[in-house]
Structure formats: C-alpha cells, structure tokens
mmCIF file of C-alpha atoms in Angstrom:
data_model
loop_
_atom_site.group_PDB
_atom_site.id
_atom_site.type_symbol
_atom_site.label_atom_id
_atom_site.label_comp_id
_atom_site.label_asym_id
_atom_site.label_seq_id
_atom_site.Cartn_x
_atom_site.Cartn_y
_atom_site.Cartn_z
ATOM 1 C CA UNK F 29 28.485 -104.876 60.284
ATOM 2 C CA UNK F 30 30.825 -102.994 57.984
ATOM 3 C CA UNK F 31 34.332 -101.939 58.892
ATOM 4 C CA UNK F 32 36.650 -99.573 57.035
ATOM 5 C CA UNK F 33 40.199 -99.753 58.348
ATOM 6 C CA UNK F 34 43.023 -97.223 57.940
ATOM 7 C CA UNK F 35 46.585 -98.206 57.251
ATOM 8 C CA UNK F 36 48.712 -99.120 60.310
ATOM 9 C CA UNK F 37 51.010 -96.086 59.949
ATOM 10 C CA UNK F 38 48.274 -93.899 61.428
ATOM 11 C CA UNK F 39 47.688 -95.940 64.577
ATOM 12 C CA UNK F 40 50.775 -95.270 66.678
ATOM 13 C CA UNK F 41 49.525 -92.559 69.053
ATOM 14 C CA UNK F 42 47.011 -94.620 71.045
ATOM 15 C CA UNK F 43 47.139 -98.077 72.641
ATOM 16 C CA UNK F 44 45.876 -100.724 70.234
ATOM 17 C CA UNK F 45 43.069 -101.701 72.601
ATOM 18 C CA UNK F 46 42.081 -98.122 73.544
ATOM 19 C CA UNK F 47 41.350 -95.958 70.528
ATOM 20 C CA UNK F 48 39.338 -92.774 70.653
ATOM 21 C CA UNK F 49 35.746 -93.782 70.020
ATOM 22 C CA UNK F 50 33.577 -91.432 68.001
ATOM 23 C CA UNK F 51 29.855 -92.127 68.358
ATOM 24 C CA UNK F 52 27.998 -91.249 65.168
ATOM 25 C CA UNK F 53 29.014 -91.260 61.483
ATOM 26 C CA UNK F 54 27.378 -87.996 60.492
ATOM 27 C CA UNK F 55 29.376 -84.955 59.384
ATOM 28 C CA UNK F 56 30.538 -84.130 62.919
ATOM 29 C CA UNK F 57 31.722 -87.626 63.694
ATOM 30 C CA UNK F 58 33.480 -88.084 60.364
ATOM 31 C CA UNK F 59 35.204 -84.695 60.578
ATOM 32 C CA UNK F 60 36.451 -85.420 64.087
ATOM 33 C CA UNK F 61 37.673 -88.884 63.133
ATOM 34 C CA UNK F 62 39.678 -87.392 60.269
ATOM 35 C CA UNK F 63 41.132 -84.590 62.405
ATOM 36 C CA UNK F 64 42.256 -87.124 65.006
ATOM 37 C CA UNK F 65 43.716 -89.473 62.415
ATOM 38 C CA UNK F 66 45.589 -86.585 60.789
ATOM 39 C CA UNK F 67 47.401 -86.188 64.128
ATOM 40 C CA UNK F 68 48.332 -89.863 64.319
ATOM 41 C CA UNK F 69 45.531 -90.773 66.717
ATOM 42 C CA UNK F 70 43.486 -93.883 66.072
ATOM 43 C CA UNK F 71 39.796 -93.018 65.939
ATOM 44 C CA UNK F 72 37.071 -95.629 65.557
ATOM 45 C CA UNK F 73 33.648 -94.380 64.484
ATOM 46 C CA UNK F 74 30.657 -96.340 65.786
ATOM 47 C CA UNK F 75 27.425 -95.924 63.811
ATOM 48 C CA UNK F 76 24.136 -97.611 64.645
ATOM 49 C CA UNK F 77 22.859 -97.386 61.054
ATOM 50 C CA UNK F 78 24.240 -99.350 58.122
ATOM 51 C CA UNK F 79 25.691 -96.313 56.322
ATOM 52 C CA UNK F 80 27.289 -92.985 57.058
ATOM 53 C CA UNK F 81 25.134 -89.864 57.079
ATOM 54 C CA UNK F 82 22.011 -91.718 58.183
ATOM 55 C CA UNK F 83 20.083 -88.640 59.317
ATOM 56 C CA UNK F 84 20.797 -86.849 56.041
ATOM 57 C CA UNK F 85 19.415 -89.778 54.094
ATOM 58 C CA UNK F 86 16.104 -89.387 55.951
ATOM 59 C CA UNK F 87 15.597 -85.680 55.222
ATOM 60 C CA UNK F 88 12.957 -84.490 52.761
ATOM 61 C CA UNK F 89 13.830 -84.564 49.077
ATOM 62 C CA UNK F 90 14.076 -80.847 48.305
ATOM 63 C CA UNK F 91 16.380 -79.985 51.190
ATOM 64 C CA UNK F 92 19.502 -77.996 50.400
ATOM 65 C CA UNK F 93 22.104 -76.632 52.771
ATOM 66 C CA UNK F 94 21.323 -73.056 53.747
ATOM 67 C CA UNK F 95 25.052 -72.480 53.956
ATOM 68 C CA UNK F 96 27.404 -72.120 51.024
ATOM 69 C CA UNK F 97 29.343 -75.013 49.562
ATOM 70 C CA UNK F 98 32.659 -73.314 50.315
ATOM 71 C CA UNK F 99 31.889 -72.775 54.007
ATOM 72 C CA UNK F 100 30.295 -76.186 54.446
ATOM 73 C CA UNK F 101 33.267 -78.401 53.586
ATOM 74 C CA UNK F 102 34.722 -80.578 56.319
ATOM 75 C CA UNK F 103 38.468 -80.638 57.088
ATOM 76 C CA UNK F 104 40.651 -82.218 54.443
ATOM 77 C CA UNK F 105 38.234 -82.384 51.512
ATOM 78 C CA UNK F 106 36.512 -79.635 49.547
ATOM 79 C CA UNK F 107 32.983 -80.062 48.251
ATOM 80 C CA UNK F 108 32.972 -80.398 44.450
ATOM 81 C CA UNK F 109 32.156 -77.245 42.517
ATOM 82 C CA UNK F 110 29.573 -79.158 40.496
ATOM 83 C CA UNK F 111 27.407 -79.403 43.642
ATOM 84 C CA UNK F 112 26.537 -75.736 43.196
ATOM 85 C CA UNK F 113 26.424 -72.993 45.783
ATOM 86 C CA UNK F 114 23.581 -74.517 47.827
ATOM 87 C CA UNK F 115 24.296 -78.226 48.149
ATOM 88 C CA UNK F 116 21.366 -80.645 47.870
ATOM 89 C CA UNK F 117 20.595 -83.385 50.369
ATOM 90 C CA UNK F 118 21.652 -86.105 47.928
ATOM 91 C CA UNK F 119 24.965 -84.396 47.271
ATOM 92 C CA UNK F 120 25.579 -83.979 50.997
ATOM 93 C CA UNK F 121 25.192 -87.755 51.323
ATOM 94 C CA UNK F 122 27.547 -88.318 48.372
ATOM 95 C CA UNK F 123 30.071 -85.995 49.963
ATOM 96 C CA UNK F 124 29.947 -87.798 53.326
ATOM 97 C CA UNK F 125 30.419 -91.155 51.604
ATOM 98 C CA UNK F 126 33.379 -89.802 49.654
ATOM 99 C CA UNK F 127 34.806 -88.172 52.777
ATOM 100 C CA UNK F 128 34.884 -91.464 54.664
ATOM 101 C CA UNK F 129 36.414 -93.255 51.686
ATOM 102 C CA UNK F 130 38.938 -90.537 50.836
ATOM 103 C CA UNK F 131 40.313 -90.374 54.373
ATOM 104 C CA UNK F 132 40.138 -94.155 54.896
ATOM 105 C CA UNK F 133 38.294 -93.686 58.153
ATOM 106 C CA UNK F 134 37.800 -96.647 60.475
ATOM 107 C CA UNK F 135 34.032 -96.977 60.698
ATOM 108 C CA UNK F 136 32.024 -99.767 62.286
ATOM 109 C CA UNK F 137 28.351 -99.720 61.276
ATOM 110 C CA UNK F 138 25.442 -101.531 62.857
ATOM 111 C CA UNK F 139 26.675 -100.809 66.384
ATOM 112 C CA UNK F 140 24.604 -98.685 68.766
ATOM 113 C CA UNK F 141 26.169 -97.329 71.947
ATOM 114 C CA UNK F 142 23.712 -97.225 74.853
ATOM 115 C CA UNK F 143 25.801 -95.986 77.766
ATOM 116 C CA UNK F 144 29.182 -94.392 78.378
ATOM 117 C CA UNK F 145 30.887 -94.603 81.774
ATOM 118 C CA UNK F 146 34.333 -94.455 83.292
ATOM 119 C CA UNK F 147 36.454 -97.558 82.846
ATOM 120 C CA UNK F 148 37.246 -99.564 85.965
ATOM 121 C CA UNK F 149 40.841 -98.336 86.101
ATOM 122 C CA UNK F 150 39.741 -94.698 85.733
ATOM 123 C CA UNK F 151 42.084 -94.224 82.781
ATOM 124 C CA UNK F 152 39.538 -94.261 79.987
ATOM 125 C CA UNK F 153 35.940 -94.873 79.044
ATOM 126 C CA UNK F 154 33.774 -97.971 78.846
ATOM 127 C CA UNK F 155 31.106 -98.077 76.158
ATOM 128 C CA UNK F 156 28.170 -100.455 76.439
ATOM 129 C CA UNK F 157 26.961 -101.229 72.935
ATOM 130 C CA UNK F 158 24.583 -103.474 71.034
ATOM 131 C CA UNK F 159 25.340 -107.173 70.827
ATOM 132 C CA UNK F 160 26.622 -107.152 74.398
ATOM 133 C CA UNK F 161 29.789 -105.309 73.389
ATOM 134 C CA UNK F 162 31.880 -103.544 75.998
ATOM 135 C CA UNK F 163 34.471 -101.289 74.386
ATOM 136 C CA UNK F 164 37.194 -99.403 76.212
ATOM 137 C CA UNK F 165 38.507 -96.169 74.752
ATOM 138 C CA UNK F 166 41.061 -93.597 75.805
ATOM 139 C CA UNK F 167 38.581 -90.805 74.987
ATOM 140 C CA UNK F 168 35.045 -90.526 73.595
ATOM 141 C CA UNK F 169 33.528 -88.034 71.180
ATOM 142 C CA UNK F 170 29.724 -87.942 71.137
ATOM 143 C CA UNK F 171 28.468 -86.897 67.686
ATOM 144 C CA UNK F 172 25.013 -88.436 67.580
ATOM 145 C CA UNK F 173 23.450 -85.386 65.981
ATOM 146 C CA UNK F 174 21.267 -82.361 66.681
ATOM 147 C CA UNK F 175 18.249 -83.914 64.942
ATOM 148 C CA UNK F 176 18.194 -87.226 66.754
ATOM 149 C CA UNK F 177 14.721 -88.076 68.051
ATOM 150 C CA UNK F 178 11.510 -86.458 66.751
ATOM 151 C CA UNK F 179 9.843 -84.237 69.352
ATOM 152 C CA UNK F 180 6.083 -83.888 69.657
ATOM 153 C CA UNK F 181 4.318 -81.554 72.095
ATOM 154 C CA UNK F 182 1.946 -83.230 74.516
ATOM 155 C CA UNK F 183 -1.177 -82.044 72.747
ATOM 156 C CA UNK F 184 -4.401 -83.138 74.458
ATOM 157 C CA UNK F 185 -6.347 -85.564 72.304
ATOM 158 C CA UNK F 186 -3.521 -86.409 69.927
ATOM 159 C CA UNK F 187 -3.541 -90.100 70.875
ATOM 160 C CA UNK F 188 -7.163 -90.402 69.807
ATOM 161 C CA UNK F 189 -6.880 -88.292 66.668
ATOM 162 C CA UNK F 190 -8.042 -90.313 63.683
ATOM 163 C CA UNK F 191 -6.746 -88.065 60.916
ATOM 164 C CA UNK F 192 -3.461 -88.435 59.057
ATOM 165 C CA UNK F 193 -0.636 -87.199 61.258
ATOM 166 C CA UNK F 194 3.125 -87.411 60.895
ATOM 167 C CA UNK F 195 6.242 -85.764 62.201
ATOM 168 C CA UNK F 196 8.244 -83.794 59.633
ATOM 169 C CA UNK F 197 11.009 -86.374 59.967
ATOM 170 C CA UNK F 198 8.823 -88.757 57.953
ATOM 171 C CA UNK F 199 7.957 -86.227 55.233
ATOM 172 C CA UNK F 200 9.702 -86.851 51.919
ATOM 173 C CA UNK F 201 7.924 -84.834 49.225
ATOM 174 C CA UNK F 202 4.579 -83.287 48.262
ATOM 175 C CA UNK F 203 3.400 -86.060 45.958
ATOM 176 C CA UNK F 204 1.081 -87.788 48.486
ATOM 177 C CA UNK F 205 -0.552 -84.425 49.305
ATOM 178 C CA UNK F 206 -1.427 -83.166 45.826
ATOM 179 C CA UNK F 207 -4.977 -81.807 45.838
ATOM 180 C CA UNK F 208 -5.264 -82.121 49.621
ATOM 181 C CA UNK F 209 -5.684 -79.749 52.584
ATOM 182 C CA UNK F 210 -2.550 -79.845 54.748
ATOM 183 C CA UNK F 211 -1.702 -78.202 58.070
ATOM 184 C CA UNK F 212 1.991 -77.741 58.830
ATOM 185 C CA UNK F 213 2.698 -77.107 62.505
ATOM 186 C CA UNK F 214 5.810 -75.104 63.319
ATOM 187 C CA UNK F 215 7.557 -72.309 61.456
ATOM 188 C CA UNK F 216 11.197 -73.148 61.795
ATOM 189 C CA UNK F 217 13.262 -73.728 58.668
ATOM 190 C CA UNK F 218 11.835 -77.221 58.230
ATOM 191 C CA UNK F 219 8.196 -76.185 58.592
ATOM 192 C CA UNK F 220 8.638 -73.187 56.315
ATOM 193 C CA UNK F 221 10.294 -75.233 53.589
ATOM 194 C CA UNK F 222 7.787 -78.073 53.777
ATOM 195 C CA UNK F 223 4.946 -75.564 53.452
ATOM 196 C CA UNK F 224 6.524 -74.136 50.296
ATOM 197 C CA UNK F 225 7.180 -77.634 48.973
ATOM 198 C CA UNK F 226 3.512 -78.529 49.443
ATOM 199 C CA UNK F 227 2.399 -75.416 47.556
ATOM 200 C CA UNK F 228 4.751 -76.131 44.686
ATOM 201 C CA UNK F 229 3.719 -79.794 44.723
ATOM 202 C CA UNK F 230 0.050 -79.046 44.176
ATOM 203 C CA UNK F 231 -1.562 -79.231 47.611
ATOM 204 C CA UNK F 232 -5.050 -77.703 47.462
ATOM 205 C CA UNK F 233 -4.602 -75.755 50.688
ATOM 206 C CA UNK F 234 -1.602 -75.197 52.948
ATOM 207 C CA UNK F 235 -1.889 -73.712 56.414
ATOM 208 C CA UNK F 236 1.058 -73.029 58.685
ATOM 209 C CA UNK F 237 0.419 -72.974 62.439
ATOM 210 C CA UNK F 238 2.646 -70.460 64.230
ATOM 211 C CA UNK F 239 3.142 -70.120 67.982
ATOM 212 C CA UNK F 240 6.164 -67.828 68.064
ATOM 213 C CA UNK F 241 6.676 -65.464 65.135
ATOM 214 C CA UNK F 242 10.112 -66.147 63.622
ATOM 215 C CA UNK F 243 12.743 -63.850 62.257
ATOM 216 C CA UNK F 244 12.923 -64.333 58.498
ATOM 217 C CA UNK F 245 16.057 -63.534 56.521
ATOM 218 C CA UNK F 246 16.871 -63.790 52.846
ATOM 219 C CA UNK F 247 19.198 -66.701 52.171
ATOM 220 C CA UNK F 248 21.159 -64.399 49.899
ATOM 221 C CA UNK F 249 20.908 -60.672 49.194
ATOM 222 C CA UNK F 250 22.620 -59.302 46.082
ATOM 223 C CA UNK F 251 24.872 -62.346 46.113
ATOM 224 C CA UNK F 252 25.777 -61.977 49.809
ATOM 225 C CA UNK F 253 24.725 -65.130 51.732
ATOM 226 C CA UNK F 254 23.124 -64.707 55.140
ATOM 227 C CA UNK F 255 25.732 -67.158 56.444
ATOM 228 C CA UNK F 256 28.496 -64.621 55.794
ATOM 229 C CA UNK F 257 26.725 -62.155 58.046
ATOM 230 C CA UNK F 258 26.280 -64.884 60.629
ATOM 231 C CA UNK F 259 30.025 -65.514 60.665
ATOM 232 C CA UNK F 260 30.858 -61.818 60.961
ATOM 233 C CA UNK F 261 28.532 -61.027 63.857
ATOM 234 C CA UNK F 262 29.265 -63.975 66.131
ATOM 235 C CA UNK F 263 31.670 -62.011 68.333
ATOM 236 C CA UNK F 264 29.725 -58.748 68.340
ATOM 237 C CA UNK F 265 27.475 -57.533 71.198
ATOM 238 C CA UNK F 266 23.997 -59.042 71.062
ATOM 239 C CA UNK F 267 22.177 -55.700 71.297
ATOM 240 C CA UNK F 268 24.213 -54.244 68.457
ATOM 241 C CA UNK F 269 23.479 -57.205 66.185
ATOM 242 C CA UNK F 270 19.790 -57.018 67.128
ATOM 243 C CA UNK F 271 19.656 -53.366 66.029
ATOM 244 C CA UNK F 272 21.494 -53.976 62.773
ATOM 245 C CA UNK F 273 19.391 -57.010 61.874
ATOM 246 C CA UNK F 274 16.215 -55.056 62.615
ATOM 247 C CA UNK F 275 17.263 -52.393 60.119
ATOM 248 C CA UNK F 276 18.200 -55.023 57.539
ATOM 249 C CA UNK F 277 14.822 -56.708 57.930
ATOM 250 C CA UNK F 278 12.952 -53.473 57.327
ATOM 251 C CA UNK F 279 14.881 -52.974 54.100
ATOM 252 C CA UNK F 280 15.016 -56.530 52.794
ATOM 253 C CA UNK F 281 11.975 -58.347 54.198
ATOM 254 C CA UNK F 282 8.422 -57.097 53.607
ATOM 255 C CA UNK F 283 6.049 -56.564 56.511
ATOM 256 C CA UNK F 284 3.794 -59.624 56.605
ATOM 257 C CA UNK F 285 1.642 -58.437 59.517
ATOM 258 C CA UNK F 286 -1.488 -58.348 57.388
ATOM 259 C CA UNK F 287 -0.887 -62.020 56.577
ATOM 260 C CA UNK F 288 -0.401 -63.135 60.175
ATOM 261 C CA UNK F 289 3.376 -62.804 60.457
ATOM 262 C CA UNK F 290 4.201 -59.529 62.233
ATOM 263 C CA UNK F 291 7.795 -58.603 62.880
ATOM 264 C CA UNK F 292 9.069 -60.248 66.074
ATOM 265 C CA UNK F 293 9.262 -58.096 69.187
ATOM 266 C CA UNK F 294 12.564 -59.623 70.288
ATOM 267 C CA UNK F 295 15.925 -59.236 68.537
ATOM 268 C CA UNK F 296 17.239 -61.745 66.025
ATOM 269 C CA UNK F 297 20.522 -62.415 67.805
ATOM 270 C CA UNK F 298 18.821 -62.516 71.195
ATOM 271 C CA UNK F 299 16.697 -65.329 69.795
ATOM 272 C CA UNK F 300 19.787 -67.095 68.448
ATOM 273 C CA UNK F 301 21.364 -67.006 71.899
ATOM 274 C CA UNK F 302 18.226 -68.724 73.196
ATOM 275 C CA UNK F 303 18.642 -71.469 70.583
ATOM 276 C CA UNK F 304 16.295 -70.247 67.820
ATOM 277 C CA UNK F 305 17.960 -69.483 64.508
ATOM 278 C CA UNK F 306 16.130 -67.345 61.921
ATOM 279 C CA UNK F 307 14.150 -68.838 59.061
ATOM 280 C CA UNK F 308 16.000 -68.545 55.771
ATOM 281 C CA UNK F 309 13.571 -67.699 53.024
ATOM 282 C CA UNK F 310 13.331 -70.277 50.259
ATOM 283 C CA UNK F 311 9.953 -69.094 49.004
ATOM 284 C CA UNK F 312 7.906 -68.615 52.175
ATOM 285 C CA UNK F 313 7.670 -64.834 51.883
ATOM 286 C CA UNK F 314 6.159 -64.932 48.398
ATOM 287 C CA UNK F 315 3.891 -67.851 49.271
ATOM 288 C CA UNK F 316 2.488 -65.979 52.277
ATOM 289 C CA UNK F 317 2.062 -62.703 50.386
ATOM 290 C CA UNK F 318 0.172 -64.468 47.612
ATOM 291 C CA UNK F 319 -2.048 -66.350 50.054
ATOM 292 C CA UNK F 320 -0.713 -69.741 49.002
ATOM 293 C CA UNK F 321 0.425 -70.414 52.551
ATOM 294 C CA UNK F 322 -2.096 -69.308 55.175
ATOM 295 C CA UNK F 323 -0.790 -68.427 58.620
ATOM 296 C CA UNK F 324 -2.990 -69.692 61.447
ATOM 297 C CA UNK F 325 -2.769 -69.779 65.246
ATOM 298 C CA UNK F 326 -0.806 -72.397 67.156
ATOM 299 C CA UNK F 327 -2.229 -75.854 67.729
ATOM 300 C CA UNK F 328 -3.712 -76.326 71.197
ATOM 301 C CA UNK F 329 -5.343 -79.757 71.035
ATOM 302 C CA UNK F 330 -7.115 -82.399 68.971
ATOM 303 C CA UNK F 331 -10.815 -83.033 69.517
ATOM 304 C CA UNK F 332 -13.501 -84.999 67.675
ATOM 305 C CA UNK F 333 -11.331 -85.436 64.604
ATOM 306 C CA UNK F 334 -10.547 -81.726 64.425
ATOM 307 C CA UNK F 335 -7.532 -79.597 65.234
ATOM 308 C CA UNK F 336 -8.205 -76.915 67.834
ATOM 309 C CA UNK F 337 -6.141 -73.751 67.426
ATOM 310 C CA UNK F 338 -5.123 -71.248 70.101
ATOM 311 C CA UNK F 339 -7.691 -68.706 68.892
ATOM 312 C CA UNK F 340 -10.508 -71.227 69.286
ATOM 313 C CA UNK F 341 -10.762 -72.075 65.600
ATOM 314 C CA UNK F 342 -11.425 -75.714 64.768
ATOM 315 C CA UNK F 343 -10.143 -77.018 61.468
ATOM 316 C CA UNK F 344 -10.252 -80.391 59.781
ATOM 317 C CA UNK F 345 -7.310 -80.764 57.406
ATOM 318 C CA UNK F 346 -6.677 -83.900 55.409
ATOM 319 C CA UNK F 347 -3.224 -84.247 56.931
ATOM 320 C CA UNK F 348 -1.164 -82.695 59.733
ATOM 321 C CA UNK F 349 2.618 -82.472 59.478
ATOM 322 C CA UNK F 350 4.319 -81.577 62.751
ATOM 323 C CA UNK F 351 7.572 -79.691 62.162
ATOM 324 C CA UNK F 352 8.133 -79.488 65.902
ATOM 325 C CA UNK F 353 11.811 -80.266 66.091
ATOM 326 C CA UNK F 354 13.939 -82.953 67.646
ATOM 327 C CA UNK F 355 15.392 -84.006 70.977
ATOM 328 C CA UNK F 356 19.084 -84.696 71.487
ATOM 329 C CA UNK F 357 18.228 -87.854 73.520
ATOM 330 C CA UNK F 358 21.520 -87.961 75.392
ATOM 331 C CA UNK F 359 20.134 -88.773 78.831
ATOM 332 C CA UNK F 360 20.526 -92.539 78.583
ATOM 333 C CA UNK F 361 23.958 -92.265 77.012
ATOM 334 C CA UNK F 362 25.659 -89.729 79.302
ATOM 335 C CA UNK F 363 22.970 -88.224 81.545
ATOM 336 C CA UNK F 364 24.315 -90.031 84.619
ATOM 337 C CA UNK F 365 27.639 -88.200 84.226
ATOM 338 C CA UNK F 366 26.225 -84.764 85.044
ATOM 339 C CA UNK F 367 27.321 -83.261 81.723
ATOM 340 C CA UNK F 368 23.928 -82.086 80.408
ATOM 341 C CA UNK F 369 22.024 -78.868 81.084
ATOM 342 C CA UNK F 370 18.345 -78.625 81.993
ATOM 343 C CA UNK F 371 17.403 -78.905 78.298
ATOM 344 C CA UNK F 372 19.349 -82.118 77.849
ATOM 345 C CA UNK F 373 22.166 -80.510 75.884
ATOM 346 C CA UNK F 374 25.881 -80.840 76.661
ATOM 347 C CA UNK F 375 27.232 -78.106 78.903
ATOM 348 C CA UNK F 376 30.376 -77.892 76.755
ATOM 349 C CA UNK F 377 31.262 -78.633 73.150
ATOM 350 C CA UNK F 378 34.234 -78.731 70.825
ATOM 351 C CA UNK F 379 37.632 -78.787 72.484
ATOM 352 C CA UNK F 380 36.276 -78.268 75.982
ATOM 353 C CA UNK F 381 35.644 -81.288 78.163
ATOM 354 C CA UNK F 382 33.503 -81.373 81.332
ATOM 355 C CA UNK F 383 35.492 -80.999 84.542
ATOM 356 C CA UNK F 384 33.790 -84.064 85.985
ATOM 357 C CA UNK F 385 34.266 -86.095 82.805
ATOM 358 C CA UNK F 386 37.698 -85.390 81.308
ATOM 359 C CA UNK F 387 38.219 -87.074 77.970
ATOM 360 C CA UNK F 388 34.547 -86.833 76.967
ATOM 361 C CA UNK F 389 33.817 -84.483 74.048
ATOM 362 C CA UNK F 390 30.707 -83.329 72.215
ATOM 363 C CA UNK F 391 30.166 -81.945 68.741
ATOM 364 C CA UNK F 392 27.057 -81.032 66.758
ATOM 365 C CA UNK F 393 24.767 -80.035 69.607
ATOM 366 C CA UNK F 394 24.680 -76.307 68.959
ATOM 367 C CA UNK F 395 22.697 -74.550 66.255
ATOM 368 C CA UNK F 396 25.022 -71.723 65.210
ATOM 369 C CA UNK F 397 24.017 -68.758 63.076
ATOM 370 C CA UNK F 398 27.289 -69.210 61.169
ATOM 371 C CA UNK F 399 26.347 -72.663 59.854
ATOM 372 C CA UNK F 400 26.275 -76.159 61.315
ATOM 373 C CA UNK F 401 28.830 -77.735 58.957
ATOM 374 C CA UNK F 402 31.257 -74.871 59.527
ATOM 375 C CA UNK F 403 30.901 -75.285 63.288
ATOM 376 C CA UNK F 404 31.431 -79.049 63.017
ATOM 377 C CA UNK F 405 34.634 -78.489 61.072
ATOM 378 C CA UNK F 406 35.928 -76.067 63.704
ATOM 379 C CA UNK F 407 34.948 -78.399 66.544
ATOM 380 C CA UNK F 408 36.740 -81.317 64.895
ATOM 381 C CA UNK F 409 40.034 -79.467 64.771
ATOM 382 C CA UNK F 410 39.657 -78.213 68.349
ATOM 383 C CA UNK F 411 38.897 -81.678 69.700
ATOM 384 C CA UNK F 412 41.804 -83.234 67.825
ATOM 385 C CA UNK F 413 44.257 -80.601 69.080
ATOM 386 C CA UNK F 414 43.226 -81.082 72.689
ATOM 387 C CA UNK F 415 43.262 -84.890 72.498
ATOM 388 C CA UNK F 416 46.679 -84.876 70.827
ATOM 389 C CA UNK F 417 48.010 -82.576 73.535
ATOM 390 C CA UNK F 418 46.630 -84.829 76.259
ATOM 391 C CA UNK F 419 48.277 -87.858 74.686
ATOM 392 C CA UNK F 420 51.630 -86.066 74.460
ATOM 393 C CA UNK F 421 51.340 -84.960 78.073
ATOM 394 C CA UNK F 422 50.520 -88.489 79.183
ATOM 395 C CA UNK F 423 53.481 -90.083 77.430
#
C-alpha cells in the first residue's frame, strides 16, 4: 500500500478523522482531489490498483486522446507541449503520474472500496473497504471510471465457443494477429480503431460486425478539431445540431453505403443524448473504402465453432475481438442508496448531489461530445466549490 501525503497546511478545513474520500485515482479522481485541496479541504484518494491511472495503463498501445492536448489538461497543470496535439496513452499515464506528484495528492493504493453507506451518526459516510477497513468521511466522490467492467452480450453458444475470443479490454496491439483472419465486434471508437490497427499490423483479413450504424466524424477538418464543435454545440437545440451535423457529414464524410455503412437515419446529437458519441475517424473511412476492413452484419450467436451473423451468414475467423463496451458496475457500491438510473448510471454528476444522499458526488460517468477530460476538469471544480460551501455553512 502506497501513501502520498500533502503538507499539513492544507488539512485545516475538515476534521482529521473525516476527510473527503475520493474513490478512484484516474483523471477524474485526481482532478477532484486537487480541486478540493486547493480550497483547503483534505481529500484522500483510494485506489484499488497499485498505481494511478490504472485503466489507462490497460488500454491498447496505439490509443491517443481524441481531444486536443490543450482542452484535455486537468486543473492546475498543463499538459506538456512535447506531447503533441493528440496525446498518446503512454503520455496520458505520464501526465497523471506527474499530476499526482506535482500537487502532492494524498493517495492510498491497494485499497478497494466495496460499499458506501451513511455513517451511524448521519453526519458523514462509512466506506467498507478491503482488509476489513471501515473509513468514515465527511463526503464521498465516486470516480471509479466510465470503462470499469468489460461488457459482453449474452450471445447464445458463446460459453461453448472453442475459437479465440477476447474482449477489447485485453487487446494490446496487432502483433499476435499478423497474417490471421480477425472479426471485430462493435463499431464504437474502440472497435473502429482496433480494426484499423489490425489492418496496419498485417492481419490477413479484418471484418467489423455492425449492429447500429454509427455517425462518423473527422477528428480534425482543416485544422479544426471535432472537439471544438462539440464544445460549441452543447447548449444548442438538439434538432438544430442534428441538421447542421448532417450537412457537415455530407460535405466531409464520403457515403459508405456501398461498403455496408449507410448514413444513420437518426441525428448525431440525438444519438449523443442517448449516450452514443460519434466515431472519430482515425483511418476507418479509408480502410473501408479500400476494402481492407469489411463491414458485416451483427453477431447473433456462436454455433459449432462458427460465428452466426444477423443475416444468417456463418463465418469462422481465427480470432474474435469484442469491442462491446463496459459497465459502470456501481450497484454493489452505491446501488442500495437509490442514486442510480435504470442503466446503472448515477442520476446526477459533478456539483449536484442526490437529494436522498447529500454529500455523495459522482464524476466520470457521462460520455460528453465535448471531451471526457474536459468534463472531468469542470466536474472537479464544481464538486470542490459545493463541498467548500457546505463546509463553510456547517462551521
């Protein structure tokens, strides 16, 4: 268990035995811990892994942020210019390590929190953690991450499938798949990028199984990042943004209908509001147009060593990589508090706290079109302001 402790001058705003506990040492947790500490509030970060940024360390090798370096920095520390405009996975990890060190954050690693409930006196929160620990905090910030637990559809026959199968969370690079036939299932940003990575890494055949046709946007057009547009349109009417994005797609994105990717029949921003962000192109468009990535129907089941697609086709790839997303997995932690919606996501985030659970905050459980890191930075400041105000009011 590793502990990084701040200097005592920053610990005066909370009782010594009741700090604000932040669960998770990813970008959201670290940003919130800093924002609290900057307001004189003691924040203790609890991380079940042995290092900060654990989920980022597990991502595939070629991953880069789809948001710009400038708009991806967390409060109090800019990302170095040498990281380039689109920051790599390894540099994100370096940045998170530096962030924790630079701000002297109090981080306890190797501690997993299993359940959060009201303290016996009703004045704070009791955290049940690994090693039999029971920790009492004045407030709790849950920052366990959007990509927490790999999700797999309940495909019939999957349990008995004898072929090579893995979730995208275990994919690192294309080297093991050189010269092989690979099926990637799911056309979100992860699936699209893994498919391109496989092509560039020498896979003999790459097929991409698509259930719902995605919106595809250029990561940057004439130097203008898609993220900038995402920031600008967040407060505009959904129908208006849908119309504008449809026009932009016709101008900037070729029609891939002949290759199995027709233009979606629902608006881009309407999809975002439902939780589906567009796919940022990092080579998928060209790979599909050139036939290097073949679009096939969605996976329906596994049978006799073959993959059965929705159109009845049976294929027998050498490997199947399921880019089918992740669960938040918050039910055991806070599900008993009535603070989750029917999809298992927090009903509030940022500076808002549930009416039935005051003092409990969430960050990192939305998937904003304006960029995850940017949203985490904004949430951190909002949470810290509200917590500081509550402490002043309670004095």
